[in-house]
Amino acid sequence: MSDIELKHPPLSDDAPPAEPSLDEDDRLKPEFVRAVLECVEDDDAEGARALVAPLHPADIADLFELAPADSRAALAAALADLLDGDVLAEMNDWVRDGLIDALEPHQVAEIAGELDTDDAVAIIEDMEEDDQRAVLRALAPDDRAAIEEALSYGEETAGRLMQRDLIAVPEHWSVGDVLDYLRSNEDLTTDFWEIFVVDPSHKPVGTVALSWILRTPRGIAIADVMAREQTLIPVDMDQEEVALRFQKYALISAAVTDQSGRLVGMITVDDVVHIIQEEAGEDILKLSGAGDGDINEPLRDSYSARVRWLVANLGTALVGSSIIAFFGAAIEHMVALAILMPIVASIGGNAGTQTMAVAVRALAMNQLTQSNTIRTIKREIMIAALNGLTIAVLIGIGAALVFQNHHLGFVIAAAMLINVIVAGLAGVLVPVLLERMDQDPAVASSVFVTMITDSMGFFAFLGLAVASGIVPSA
Amino acid sequence: MSDIELKHPPLSDDAPPAEPSLDEDDRLKPEFVRAVLECVEDDDAEGARALVAPLHPADIADLFELAPADSRAALAAALADLLDGDVLAEMNDWVRDGLIDALEPHQVAEIAGELDTDDAVAIIEDMEEDDQRAVLRALAPDDRAAIEEALSYGEETAGRLMQRDLIAVPEHWSVGDVLDYLRSNEDLTTDFWEIFVVDPSHKPVGTVALSWILRTPRGIAIADVMAREQTLIPVDMDQEEVALRFQKYALISAAVTDQSGRLVGMITVDDVVHIIQEEAGEDILKLSGAGDGDINEPLRDSYSARVRWLVANLGTALVGSSIIAFFGAAIEHMVALAILMPIVASIGGNAGTQTMAVAVRALAMNQLTQSNTIRTIKREIMIAALNGLTIAVLIGIGAALVFQNHHLGFVIAAAMLINVIVAGLAGVLVPVLLERMDQDPAVASSVFVTMITDSMGFFAFLGLAVASGIVPSA
């Protein structure tokens, strides 16, 4: 490690001016959003443009997301040329689709033409087939071919994500050859961080970070500065796997290869960062049954995703109710059972959810594999036993005192211990088994685990109460 | 968009050899892990090293995580020099801390000395104070100063995350000056993607991507190719904010500035990618009360984090039980109430969790701000009303048929509708209010929302049953 490269002594100076439209968390201030929308309402398009022009494309995209849905078309009309491809690329999918629907195909084509292939595909892939064809027809032949090829790969694959613009050079070139090539070809991309070295069959054989090229004399062969070990991305790889690979190997960019191993494109980390965030954040939404869980999603989509989940949970709740019904006579005889039984089920549910969240996360991060499954199950049972004991003692003593019935205290303590241990076991086993069956553990685990902890909670408590003879049997 | 830069016609060739130690998801195969551990057990260090040597440092780190905790010291001894700084930097925090504890300070210092400041800090920051001092003493003065400075910034801030090695050049230089500087200074870092341009007081005034330098003739002034708009990171910014900023503006690297606006370091996206993933994935663990939720965490830490949560939930469950107890007489009179009441509470809990997950996620992504809070609340109430109606009709008809009591059907339908709407409202209001009070909405929301949906479920159902006169009042 060396110190910062200082070329001149530091002198004092004023701090740079703050961005007045953003708060300290990089969010647009509500008063700024309101000011822009007021300009739009007052037909003061110039005023709106003056406010918005200094913003970064990502912030202009945010502005559209924060504006009410019925103001967005007017906002788009007022901002006109500020609404370019960069802004659309940064915009929430739902908000963008709404805006794109309002545009003519030739306008969409104009915007798509200025974008990288991956961003253009993101805009076009969700359009109606007719509109999509109209946009493709309006594109320049080069762009159309690139987008059509990208669309030929499956959704959410590396092929959709990759850029076809990249720099590939043959092994036998020198650093000087590369520099001359880059300087003399006007139409090469400028958006690259590594140069790919390919063999005569266009298969990647190595990669050179630009910093190495800058630090190496012209005469040195590129084969001598390139890194031969590189991470290749198959063109049909799922984007979640791509994101995990970028994260695991700390990649800035990576070559994408087709079935025969030839270089067909490149993915850069800035295209992957939002996928990493989406995929990592998705599990919380899946586990709670909230579907895509986007606040910009159309209402009927949110309703249909969520109600399906609630109906499934209604089914599991009925299982619990049937168990209660089976012990109806016991409850009639001792209403304390009805008062206490939800506690056993509820704490079991909480314990199960804890374990399940840990397991789902560990599976998603590739931390929980066949090599440590048994160990992890043992670990979770140990934790569950400790948790179960603690809660059992608390609720056992509490129930014995409140109901002046130590027998009831023992029953609820035993039921609680059993249910928390079962919850711990189910919380890790259910996601692991779902994963083994190639199901997404985040989606389905919760219904099963809740059903198990609810049923076991009611069954263990009411069953022990009857079996131990504090109430007559059902 | 242009096509790929083909320098020679593609020819067919064999596919590259597959990595036999990894499965298709980049996870180490269990049989590979077992083979290595068997070598270690048989004191065949050479065999173990031969197996592990071809692995990427990230995979060697995974190997340690997948090995049982009590085999890791022997594994480390067998692999010896393969266990370098890169491997430690990739390793899970808990696993690494365990290994570091087993090493002598001078060994830790040796490893820290070969790392970037940020990785060295990550290794040293969690050590006991005495050990930390011993390691710092054993470091070269340069490295020690850099690490001590980094440690002077708060935990999880940009200051801890940044590298001090960067390339900064004055505005008046030409592209040729920059190239000569880079080529003639052997000890400059090679790990950079952008060059920072600074004024005489060492404040950043612009940034140049390396691809621009490569594509620009030597005579051009650097001031003419640099981008003047750049995103600066204050040195005391929280790492979560840093990650959000990198994601929002699709940054590859960014300058870090101190209070007076001077350039003190740089953060690159590869240091941020794992934070983006961690932070996005954390919410699921926080919301379920699973603490850090790492399967490598020591058992007693997991126990203490989780049991605290269960005790808090025991408290909320008692609130629900008190409400049931209040209606004890009604339940004694009609045991169907005890059978049905958990369904109302449970579906309300599920509906609340859905809305809460959406709200927590939207808050974390800066999608839900003051500008659209009211709109989002209205949206969630609408969805809740639709969900509530659907479930109410289903359970109302079901209960009326099963218990041959249409009065009971109306009561449970009304209670269900009320509880799901309350759940929707609580699911968005609780996290928003916690955020306004500068609390982490992911941590505390769940306890409050569950308490509200449980209590309201029991109260609405049992209260309506009594109020409507199907059972005598309590």
PDB file of C-alpha atoms in Angstrom, chain B residues 104-209:
ATOM      1  CA  GLU B 104       0.133 -14.996  15.489  1.00  0.00           C
ATOM      2  CA  PRO B 105       0.068 -11.170  15.155  1.00  0.00           C
ATOM      3  CA  HIS B 106       3.120 -11.188  12.848  1.00  0.00           C
ATOM      4  CA  GLN B 107       1.374 -13.664  10.536  1.00  0.00           C
ATOM      5  CA  VAL B 108      -1.715 -11.438  10.435  1.00  0.00           C
ATOM      6  CA  ALA B 109       0.508  -8.408   9.772  1.00  0.00           C
ATOM      7  CA  GLU B 110       2.179 -10.229   6.898  1.00  0.00           C
ATOM      8  CA  ILE B 111      -1.188 -10.992   5.321  1.00  0.00           C
ATOM      9  CA  ALA B 112      -2.547  -7.484   5.973  1.00  0.00           C
ATOM     10  CA  GLY B 113       0.520  -5.946   4.363  1.00  0.00           C
ATOM     11  CA  GLU B 114      -0.257  -7.484   0.978  1.00  0.00           C
ATOM     12  CA  LEU B 115      -3.876  -6.313   0.945  1.00  0.00           C
ATOM     13  CA  ASP B 116      -5.587  -3.095  -0.152  1.00  0.00           C
ATOM     14  CA  THR B 117      -6.312  -0.837   2.792  1.00  0.00           C
ATOM     15  CA  ASP B 118     -10.023  -1.658   2.785  1.00  0.00           C
ATOM     16  CA  ASP B 119      -9.460  -5.417   2.900  1.00  0.00           C
ATOM     17  CA  ALA B 120      -6.738  -5.081   5.541  1.00  0.00           C
ATOM     18  CA  VAL B 121      -9.083  -2.994   7.677  1.00  0.00           C
ATOM     19  CA  ALA B 122     -11.832  -5.604   7.324  1.00  0.00           C
ATOM     20  CA  ILE B 123      -9.466  -8.203   8.736  1.00  0.00           C
ATOM     21  CA  ILE B 124      -8.134  -6.083  11.571  1.00  0.00           C
ATOM     22  CA  GLU B 125     -11.179  -4.100  12.698  1.00  0.00           C
ATOM     23  CA  ASP B 126     -12.862  -6.937  14.595  1.00  0.00           C
ATOM     24  CA  MET B 127      -9.754  -8.099  16.497  1.00  0.00           C
ATOM     25  CA  GLU B 128      -9.344  -7.649  20.244  1.00  0.00           C
ATOM     26  CA  GLU B 129      -7.663  -4.309  20.990  1.00  0.00           C
ATOM     27  CA  ASP B 130      -4.423  -5.899  22.239  1.00  0.00           C
ATOM     28  CA  ASP B 131      -4.090  -8.146  19.211  1.00  0.00           C
ATOM     29  CA  GLN B 132      -4.942  -5.246  16.923  1.00  0.00           C
ATOM     30  CA  ARG B 133      -2.140  -3.148  18.437  1.00  0.00           C
ATOM     31  CA  ALA B 134       0.305  -6.040  18.063  1.00  0.00           C
ATOM     32  CA  VAL B 135      -0.596  -6.443  14.388  1.00  0.00           C
ATOM     33  CA  LEU B 136      -0.317  -2.700  13.729  1.00  0.00           C
ATOM     34  CA  ARG B 137       3.129  -2.648  15.365  1.00  0.00           C
ATOM     35  CA  ALA B 138       4.273  -5.471  13.085  1.00  0.00           C
ATOM     36  CA  LEU B 139       3.169  -3.636   9.918  1.00  0.00           C
ATOM     37  CA  ALA B 140       5.378  -1.477   7.703  1.00  0.00           C
ATOM     38  CA  PRO B 141       5.017   2.244   8.701  1.00  0.00           C
ATOM     39  CA  ASP B 142       3.204   3.174   5.460  1.00  0.00           C
ATOM     40  CA  ASP B 143       0.674   0.387   5.814  1.00  0.00           C
ATOM     41  CA  ARG B 144       0.215   1.081   9.502  1.00  0.00           C
ATOM     42  CA  ALA B 145      -0.518   4.767   8.863  1.00  0.00           C
ATOM     43  CA  ALA B 146      -3.030   3.909   6.163  1.00  0.00           C
ATOM     44  CA  ILE B 147      -4.837   1.356   8.308  1.00  0.00           C
ATOM     45  CA  GLU B 148      -4.806   3.548  11.415  1.00  0.00           C
ATOM     46  CA  GLU B 149      -6.308   6.376   9.399  1.00  0.00           C
ATOM     47  CA  ALA B 150      -9.011   4.081   8.038  1.00  0.00           C
ATOM     48  CA  LEU B 151      -9.765   2.824  11.558  1.00  0.00           C
ATOM     49  CA  SER B 152     -10.213   6.450  12.668  1.00  0.00           C
ATOM     50  CA  TYR B 153     -13.422   6.628  10.598  1.00  0.00           C
ATOM     51  CA  GLY B 154     -16.644   5.178  11.969  1.00  0.00           C
ATOM     52  CA  GLU B 155     -17.542   1.548  11.279  1.00  0.00           C
ATOM     53  CA  GLU B 156     -19.521   0.955   8.082  1.00  0.00           C
ATOM     54  CA  THR B 157     -18.551   4.353   6.643  1.00  0.00           C
ATOM     55  CA  ALA B 158     -17.000   5.278   3.310  1.00  0.00           C
ATOM     56  CA  GLY B 159     -13.720   5.950   5.143  1.00  0.00           C
ATOM     57  CA  ARG B 160     -13.427   2.285   6.118  1.00  0.00           C
ATOM     58  CA  LEU B 161     -14.389   1.151   2.650  1.00  0.00           C
ATOM     59  CA  MET B 162     -12.152   3.363   0.541  1.00  0.00           C
ATOM     60  CA  GLN B 163      -8.736   2.680  -0.958  1.00  0.00           C
ATOM     61  CA  ARG B 164      -6.101   5.349  -0.532  1.00  0.00           C
ATOM     62  CA  ASP B 165      -4.215   4.136  -3.610  1.00  0.00           C
ATOM     63  CA  LEU B 166      -5.562   6.067  -6.564  1.00  0.00           C
ATOM     64  CA  ILE B 167      -4.392   8.113  -9.514  1.00  0.00           C
ATOM     65  CA  ALA B 168      -4.947  11.863  -9.227  1.00  0.00           C
ATOM     66  CA  VAL B 169      -3.554  14.317 -11.795  1.00  0.00           C
ATOM     67  CA  PRO B 170      -3.676  18.107 -12.176  1.00  0.00           C
ATOM     68  CA  GLU B 171      -6.030  19.743 -14.707  1.00  0.00           C
ATOM     69  CA  HIS B 172      -3.270  21.315 -16.805  1.00  0.00           C
ATOM     70  CA  TRP B 173      -1.740  17.970 -17.830  1.00  0.00           C
ATOM     71  CA  SER B 174      -2.161  16.518 -21.301  1.00  0.00           C
ATOM     72  CA  VAL B 175      -3.154  12.945 -22.087  1.00  0.00           C
ATOM     73  CA  GLY B 176       0.500  12.326 -22.923  1.00  0.00           C
ATOM     74  CA  ASP B 177       1.616  13.609 -19.500  1.00  0.00           C
ATOM     75  CA  VAL B 178      -0.780  11.162 -17.861  1.00  0.00           C
ATOM     76  CA  LEU B 179       0.500   8.235 -19.965  1.00  0.00           C
ATOM     77  CA  ASP B 180       4.129   9.081 -19.181  1.00  0.00           C
ATOM     78  CA  TYR B 181       3.349   9.453 -15.484  1.00  0.00           C
ATOM     79  CA  LEU B 182       1.629   6.079 -15.389  1.00  0.00           C
ATOM     80  CA  ARG B 183       4.397   4.304 -17.286  1.00  0.00           C
ATOM     81  CA  SER B 184       7.297   5.835 -15.367  1.00  0.00           C
ATOM     82  CA  ASN B 185       6.064   5.321 -11.823  1.00  0.00           C
ATOM     83  CA  GLU B 186       6.533   1.683 -10.899  1.00  0.00           C
ATOM     84  CA  ASP B 187       4.866   1.880  -7.508  1.00  0.00           C
ATOM     85  CA  LEU B 188       1.505   3.256  -8.628  1.00  0.00           C
ATOM     86  CA  THR B 189      -1.560   1.100  -8.103  1.00  0.00           C
ATOM     87  CA  THR B 190      -2.790  -0.964 -11.041  1.00  0.00           C
ATOM     88  CA  ASP B 191      -6.228  -1.391  -9.577  1.00  0.00           C
ATOM     89  CA  PHE B 192      -8.053   1.640 -11.001  1.00  0.00           C
ATOM     90  CA  TRP B 193     -10.719   2.256 -13.624  1.00  0.00           C
ATOM     91  CA  GLU B 194     -10.864   6.028 -13.635  1.00  0.00           C
ATOM     92  CA  ILE B 195      -8.371   8.821 -13.138  1.00  0.00           C
ATOM     93  CA  PHE B 196      -9.313  11.695 -10.897  1.00  0.00           C
ATOM     94  CA  VAL B 197      -8.468  15.250 -11.910  1.00  0.00           C
ATOM     95  CA  VAL B 198      -7.839  17.598  -8.979  1.00  0.00           C
ATOM     96  CA  ASP B 199      -7.326  21.328  -8.537  1.00  0.00           C
ATOM     97  CA  PRO B 200      -4.302  22.785  -6.719  1.00  0.00           C
ATOM     98  CA  SER B 201      -6.023  22.335  -3.356  1.00  0.00           C
ATOM     99  CA  HIS B 202      -6.479  18.614  -4.177  1.00  0.00           C
ATOM    100  CA  LYS B 203     -10.216  18.914  -4.619  1.00  0.00           C
ATOM    101  CA  PRO B 204     -11.679  16.707  -7.366  1.00  0.00           C
ATOM    102  CA  VAL B 205     -12.783  18.688 -10.418  1.00  0.00           C
ATOM    103  CA  GLY B 206     -13.429  15.860 -12.863  1.00  0.00           C
ATOM    104  CA  THR B 207     -12.926  12.255 -13.746  1.00  0.00           C
ATOM    105  CA  VAL B 208     -11.678  10.442 -16.850  1.00  0.00           C
ATOM    106  CA  ALA B 209     -12.578   6.860 -17.700  1.00  0.00           C
TER     107      ALA B 209
END
